[in-house]
PDB file of C-alpha atoms in Angstrom:
ATOM      1  CA  MET A   1      -8.805 -31.385   1.841  1.00 39.00           C
ATOM      2  CA  ARG A   2     -10.185 -34.118   3.620  1.00 43.00           C
ATOM      3  CA  LEU A   3      -9.970 -34.025   7.546  1.00 50.00           C
ATOM      4  CA  VAL A   4      -9.289 -37.646   7.670  1.00 45.00           C
ATOM      5  CA  THR A   5      -7.697 -39.373   5.263  1.00 40.00           C
ATOM      6  CA  PRO A   6      -9.075 -42.791   3.461  1.00 44.00           C
ATOM      7  CA  GLY A   7      -6.160 -44.736   5.546  1.00 44.00           C
ATOM      8  CA  ASP A   8      -7.311 -43.307   8.259  1.00 51.00           C
ATOM      9  CA  SER A   9      -9.742 -45.069  10.903  1.00 53.00           C
ATOM     10  CA  ALA A  10     -12.152 -43.864  13.299  1.00 57.00           C
ATOM     11  CA  PRO A  11     -11.678 -44.383  16.995  1.00 76.00           C
ATOM     12  CA  ALA A  12     -12.278 -47.927  18.258  1.00 76.00           C
ATOM     13  CA  SER A  13     -15.441 -46.310  20.101  1.00 74.00           C
ATOM     14  CA  VAL A  14     -16.928 -45.225  17.029  1.00 82.00           C
ATOM     15  CA  ASN A  15     -15.748 -47.606  14.937  1.00 84.00           C
ATOM     16  CA  LYS A  16     -17.981 -50.204  16.240  1.00 86.00           C
ATOM     17  CA  TYR A  17     -21.255 -48.002  15.309  1.00 87.00           C
ATOM     18  CA  LEU A  18     -20.000 -48.511  11.353  1.00 88.00           C
ATOM     19  CA  LEU A  19     -21.268 -50.456   9.040  1.00 88.00           C
ATOM     20  CA  PRO A  20     -19.177 -53.088   6.873  1.00 88.00           C
ATOM     21  CA  HIS A  21     -19.781 -51.300   3.208  1.00 90.00           C
ATOM     22  CA  GLU A  22     -19.353 -47.772   5.112  1.00 89.00           C
ATOM     23  CA  THR A  23     -16.169 -45.514   4.232  1.00 84.00           C
ATOM     24  CA  GLN A  24     -15.347 -43.161   7.246  1.00 85.00           C
ATOM     25  CA  VAL A  25     -14.744 -39.568   5.291  1.00 87.00           C
ATOM     26  CA  ILE A  26     -14.694 -36.963   8.420  1.00 89.00           C
ATOM     27  CA  THR A  27     -14.187 -38.134  12.074  1.00 90.00           C
ATOM     28  CA  VAL A  28     -13.442 -34.720  14.383  1.00 91.00           C
ATOM     29  CA  ARG A  29     -13.738 -34.410  18.107  1.00 91.00           C
ATOM     30  CA  ARG A  30     -15.841 -31.233  19.604  1.00 92.00           C
ATOM     31  CA  HIS A  31     -13.700 -28.068  19.316  1.00 94.00           C
ATOM     32  CA  PRO A  32     -11.865 -27.761  23.302  1.00 94.00           C
ATOM     33  CA  ALA A  33     -13.980 -24.247  23.848  1.00 94.00           C
ATOM     34  CA  VAL A  34     -16.959 -26.804  24.885  1.00 94.00           C
ATOM     35  CA  LEU A  35     -14.703 -27.050  28.255  1.00 96.00           C
ATOM     36  CA  MET A  36     -14.547 -23.204  28.147  1.00 95.00           C
ATOM     37  CA  VAL A  37     -17.173 -23.317  31.365  1.00 95.00           C
ATOM     38  CA  PRO A  38     -15.831 -26.205  33.460  1.00 96.00           C
ATOM     39  CA  VAL A  39     -12.491 -24.431  33.361  1.00 97.00           C
ATOM     40  CA  GLY A  40     -14.123 -21.214  34.765  1.00 97.00           C
ATOM     41  CA  LEU A  41     -15.542 -23.021  37.349  1.00 96.00           C
ATOM     42  CA  VAL A  42     -12.664 -24.803  38.620  1.00 97.00           C
ATOM     43  CA  LEU A  43     -10.451 -21.886  38.446  1.00 97.00           C
ATOM     44  CA  GLY A  44     -13.139 -19.501  40.008  1.00 96.00           C
ATOM     45  CA  GLY A  45     -13.676 -21.876  42.413  1.00 95.00           C
ATOM     46  CA  LEU A  46     -10.137 -22.237  43.456  1.00 96.00           C
ATOM     47  CA  ILE A  47      -9.986 -18.440  43.708  1.00 96.00           C
ATOM     48  CA  VAL A  48     -12.860 -18.456  45.904  1.00 94.00           C
ATOM     49  CA  ALA A  49     -11.444 -21.353  47.983  1.00 92.00           C
ATOM     50  CA  GLY A  50      -8.224 -19.696  48.376  1.00 92.00           C
ATOM     51  CA  VAL A  51      -9.427 -16.354  49.434  1.00 92.00           C
ATOM     52  CA  LEU A  52     -12.196 -17.859  52.041  1.00 89.00           C
ATOM     53  CA  SER A  53      -9.238 -19.929  53.531  1.00 87.00           C
ATOM     54  CA  ASN A  54      -7.015 -17.107  53.931  1.00 86.00           C
ATOM     55  CA  THR A  55     -10.063 -14.886  55.518  1.00 85.00           C
ATOM     56  CA  LEU A  56     -11.292 -17.630  57.760  1.00 82.00           C
ATOM     57  CA  ALA A  57      -7.358 -18.859  58.428  1.00 74.00           C
ATOM     58  CA  GLY A  58      -7.574 -19.706  61.901  1.00 70.00           C
ATOM     59  CA  ASP A  59     -11.203 -19.458  63.249  1.00 70.00           C
ATOM     60  CA  ALA A  60     -12.682 -22.158  61.632  1.00 75.00           C
ATOM     61  CA  GLY A  61     -10.542 -25.068  60.803  1.00 77.00           C
ATOM     62  CA  ALA A  62     -13.912 -27.303  59.708  1.00 84.00           C
ATOM     63  CA  VAL A  63     -15.259 -24.831  57.518  1.00 85.00           C
ATOM     64  CA  ILE A  64     -11.846 -24.687  55.515  1.00 87.00           C
ATOM     65  CA  SER A  65     -11.928 -28.152  55.055  1.00 88.00           C
ATOM     66  CA  TRP A  66     -15.654 -28.277  53.769  1.00 91.00           C
ATOM     67  CA  ILE A  67     -14.343 -25.391  51.382  1.00 90.00           C
ATOM     68  CA  TRP A  68     -11.708 -27.085  49.959  1.00 92.00           C
ATOM     69  CA  TRP A  69     -13.747 -30.820  49.966  1.00 94.00           C
ATOM     70  CA  GLY A  70     -16.370 -28.750  47.779  1.00 94.00           C
ATOM     71  CA  TRP A  71     -13.619 -27.328  45.635  1.00 95.00           C
ATOM     72  CA  LEU A  72     -12.407 -30.730  45.189  1.00 96.00           C
ATOM     73  CA  ALA A  73     -16.077 -31.969  44.240  1.00 96.00           C
ATOM     74  CA  VAL A  74     -15.745 -29.146  41.438  1.00 96.00           C
ATOM     75  CA  LEU A  75     -12.160 -30.519  40.343  1.00 97.00           C
ATOM     76  CA  ALA A  76     -13.920 -33.955  39.958  1.00 97.00           C
ATOM     77  CA  TRP A  77     -16.627 -32.776  37.886  1.00 97.00           C
ATOM     78  CA  PHE A  78     -14.031 -30.979  35.664  1.00 97.00           C
ATOM     79  CA  VAL A  79     -12.373 -34.381  35.218  1.00 97.00           C
ATOM     80  CA  TRP A  80     -15.272 -35.886  34.373  1.00 96.00           C
ATOM     81  CA  ARG A  81     -16.322 -33.562  31.877  1.00 95.00           C
ATOM     82  CA  VAL A  82     -12.830 -33.866  29.933  1.00 95.00           C
ATOM     83  CA  ALA A  83     -13.105 -37.557  30.159  1.00 94.00           C
ATOM     84  CA  GLU A  84     -16.703 -37.082  28.268  1.00 93.00           C
ATOM     85  CA  TRP A  85     -15.354 -34.714  25.826  1.00 93.00           C
ATOM     86  CA  SER A  86     -12.408 -36.813  24.864  1.00 90.00           C
ATOM     87  CA  VAL A  87     -14.696 -39.849  23.627  1.00 89.00           C
ATOM     88  CA  ASP A  88     -17.459 -37.804  21.852  1.00 90.00           C
ATOM     89  CA  TYR A  89     -17.081 -37.843  17.926  1.00 92.00           C
ATOM     90  CA  PHE A  90     -18.860 -36.168  15.326  1.00 92.00           C
ATOM     91  CA  VAL A  91     -18.386 -38.616  12.100  1.00 92.00           C
ATOM     92  CA  ILE A  92     -19.553 -38.445   8.721  1.00 91.00           C
ATOM     93  CA  THR A  93     -19.333 -41.819   6.177  1.00 90.00           C
ATOM     94  CA  ASN A  94     -20.124 -42.042   2.580  1.00 89.00           C
ATOM     95  CA  GLN A  95     -24.126 -42.515   3.734  1.00 90.00           C
ATOM     96  CA  ARG A  96     -24.564 -41.011   7.326  1.00 90.00           C
ATOM     97  CA  MET A  97     -23.553 -38.329   9.818  1.00 91.00           C
ATOM     98  CA  LEU A  98     -23.198 -39.831  13.118  1.00 92.00           C
ATOM     99  CA  LEU A  99     -22.509 -38.125  16.547  1.00 92.00           C
ATOM    100  CA  THR A 100     -21.451 -40.003  19.530  1.00 92.00           C
ATOM    101  CA  THR A 101     -21.679 -39.036  22.949  1.00 91.00           C
ATOM    102  CA  GLY A 102     -21.413 -39.951  26.624  1.00 91.00           C
ATOM    103  CA  LEU A 103     -19.088 -41.935  28.988  1.00 89.00           C
ATOM    104  CA  LEU A 104     -21.344 -44.423  30.777  1.00 91.00           C
ATOM    105  CA  THR A 105     -24.014 -44.100  28.985  1.00 92.00           C
ATOM    106  CA  ARG A 106     -23.496 -44.127  25.462  1.00 91.00           C
ATOM    107  CA  ASN A 107     -25.612 -41.966  22.686  1.00 92.00           C
ATOM    108  CA  VAL A 108     -25.477 -42.240  19.082  1.00 91.00           C
ATOM    109  CA  ALA A 109     -27.429 -39.659  17.022  1.00 91.00           C
ATOM    110  CA  MET A 110     -27.447 -40.627  13.154  1.00 90.00           C
ATOM    111  CA  MET A 111     -29.067 -38.897  10.034  1.00 89.00           C
ATOM    112  CA  PRO A 112     -28.686 -40.427   6.948  1.00 88.00           C
ATOM    113  CA  LEU A 113     -27.044 -37.879   4.092  1.00 87.00           C
ATOM    114  CA  ALA A 114     -29.749 -38.707   1.898  1.00 84.00           C
ATOM    115  CA  LYS A 115     -32.364 -37.147   4.387  1.00 85.00           C
ATOM    116  CA  VAL A 116     -30.912 -33.918   4.907  1.00 84.00           C
ATOM    117  CA  THR A 117     -32.859 -31.382   3.075  1.00 82.00           C
ATOM    118  CA  ASP A 118     -31.179 -28.289   4.477  1.00 83.00           C
ATOM    119  CA  MET A 119     -27.919 -27.441   6.636  1.00 85.00           C
ATOM    120  CA  SER A 120     -26.423 -24.538   7.970  1.00 87.00           C
ATOM    121  CA  PHE A 121     -24.051 -23.265  10.019  1.00 87.00           C
ATOM    122  CA  LYS A 122     -23.832 -20.514  12.858  1.00 92.00           C
ATOM    123  CA  ARG A 123     -20.986 -19.091  14.440  1.00 93.00           C
ATOM    124  CA  SER A 124     -21.076 -16.849  17.316  1.00 93.00           C
ATOM    125  CA  ILE A 125     -18.326 -14.134  18.129  1.00 95.00           C
ATOM    126  CA  THR A 126     -16.770 -16.401  20.357  1.00 93.00           C
ATOM    127  CA  GLY A 127     -16.956 -19.138  17.938  1.00 93.00           C
ATOM    128  CA  ARG A 128     -15.116 -17.043  15.258  1.00 94.00           C
ATOM    129  CA  MET A 129     -12.546 -15.925  17.769  1.00 94.00           C
ATOM    130  CA  LEU A 130     -11.943 -19.561  18.917  1.00 94.00           C
ATOM    131  CA  GLY A 131     -12.568 -21.402  15.850  1.00 93.00           C
ATOM    132  CA  TYR A 132     -15.944 -23.245  16.183  1.00 95.00           C
ATOM    133  CA  GLY A 133     -19.461 -23.392  15.120  1.00 94.00           C
ATOM    134  CA  GLU A 134     -22.715 -24.998  15.065  1.00 93.00           C
ATOM    135  CA  PHE A 135     -24.022 -27.192  12.354  1.00 90.00           C
ATOM    136  CA  VAL A 136     -28.044 -26.798  11.914  1.00 88.00           C
ATOM    137  CA  LEU A 137     -29.568 -30.367   9.974  1.00 85.00           C
ATOM    138  CA  GLU A 138     -32.742 -30.651   8.661  1.00 82.00           C
ATOM    139  CA  SER A 139     -34.887 -33.391   6.740  1.00 81.00           C
ATOM    140  CA  ALA A 140     -38.229 -33.524   4.846  1.00 74.00           C
ATOM    141  CA  GLY A 141     -40.503 -32.352   8.003  1.00 65.00           C
ATOM    142  CA  GLN A 142     -39.249 -35.023  10.477  1.00 66.00           C
ATOM    143  CA  ASP A 143     -37.992 -34.971  13.831  1.00 68.00           C
ATOM    144  CA  GLN A 144     -34.473 -36.471  13.734  1.00 72.00           C
ATOM    145  CA  ALA A 145     -31.874 -37.579  16.449  1.00 77.00           C
ATOM    146  CA  LEU A 146     -29.603 -35.294  14.966  1.00 82.00           C
ATOM    147  CA  SER A 147     -30.685 -32.064  14.170  1.00 84.00           C
ATOM    148  CA  THR A 148     -27.789 -29.641  15.769  1.00 88.00           C
ATOM    149  CA  VAL A 149     -24.368 -30.423  16.298  1.00 90.00           C
ATOM    150  CA  ASP A 150     -22.237 -27.609  18.300  1.00 92.00           C
ATOM    151  CA  TYR A 151     -18.821 -26.593  19.259  1.00 94.00           C
ATOM    152  CA  LEU A 152     -17.375 -28.397  15.860  1.00 93.00           C
ATOM    153  CA  PRO A 153     -13.725 -27.378  14.915  1.00 93.00           C
ATOM    154  CA  TYR A 154     -13.023 -25.961  11.284  1.00 90.00           C
ATOM    155  CA  PRO A 155     -16.819 -25.177  10.661  1.00 90.00           C
ATOM    156  CA  GLU A 156     -16.617 -23.742   6.967  1.00 90.00           C
ATOM    157  CA  GLN A 157     -14.144 -26.745   5.981  1.00 91.00           C
ATOM    158  CA  LEU A 158     -16.689 -29.152   7.563  1.00 90.00           C
ATOM    159  CA  TYR A 159     -19.820 -27.383   5.503  1.00 89.00           C
ATOM    160  CA  LEU A 160     -17.998 -27.305   2.506  1.00 89.00           C
ATOM    161  CA  GLU A 161     -16.967 -31.388   2.619  1.00 88.00           C
ATOM    162  CA  VAL A 162     -20.327 -32.147   3.639  1.00 87.00           C
ATOM    163  CA  CYS A 163     -22.260 -30.150   1.250  1.00 85.00           C
ATOM    164  CA  GLU A 164     -20.108 -31.747  -1.725  1.00 85.00           C
ATOM    165  CA  MET A 165     -21.375 -35.214  -0.126  1.00 84.00           C
ATOM    166  CA  ILE A 166     -24.951 -34.362   0.360  1.00 81.00           C
ATOM    167  CA  PHE A 167     -24.951 -32.281  -3.310  1.00 78.00           C
ATOM    168  CA  PRO A 168     -22.544 -33.836  -5.693  1.00 78.00           C
ATOM    169  CA  ASN A 169     -21.772 -32.386  -8.742  1.00 77.00           C
ATOM    170  CA  LYS A 170     -23.606 -34.064 -11.653  1.00 75.00           C
ATOM    171  CA  ASN A 171     -21.383 -32.781 -14.387  1.00 73.00           C
ATOM    172  CA  PRO A 172     -17.954 -33.679 -13.115  1.00 66.00           C
ATOM    173  CA  SER A 173     -15.852 -31.755 -16.265  1.00 66.00           C
ATOM    174  CA  ASP A 174     -17.350 -28.756 -14.990  1.00 58.00           C
ATOM    175  CA  ASP A 175     -14.476 -28.981 -12.041  1.00 54.00           C
TER     176      ASP A 175
END
């Protein structure tokens, strides 16, 4: 089963990095679990700001204002992280793998499928519970721009799809 059907196209932010002769096979956004820490900080900061505001209720109005301005800064950082997550994609074409990241400064890491000599994936306990994993890619003794891709959804399915592309069945009659 393919994660992206042949009629689908990559998002516009990614499509401009595809070559005219490339065929998009898989396009996924990182798992929302990448936002766990920012969500925890926003909620924890809200609780701390609320408790401190309640504790300092009538004593220091200026201090309470600074507490809430601090929480708004954390909230703005959270919104930024969500915006960054929304434009990060892992794309696999018939010739290469691309990882596009960044909102203002766009980073595109790439590895040709022909250069991949070894690929594995890791799943932590949290990753197994929430449904994400990490790909570890290796090539023949070279440092590559794309060596690990973390927080990937459907890691088993992605792993099998990519392995089939890297190591195709030489004997189609064996299917």
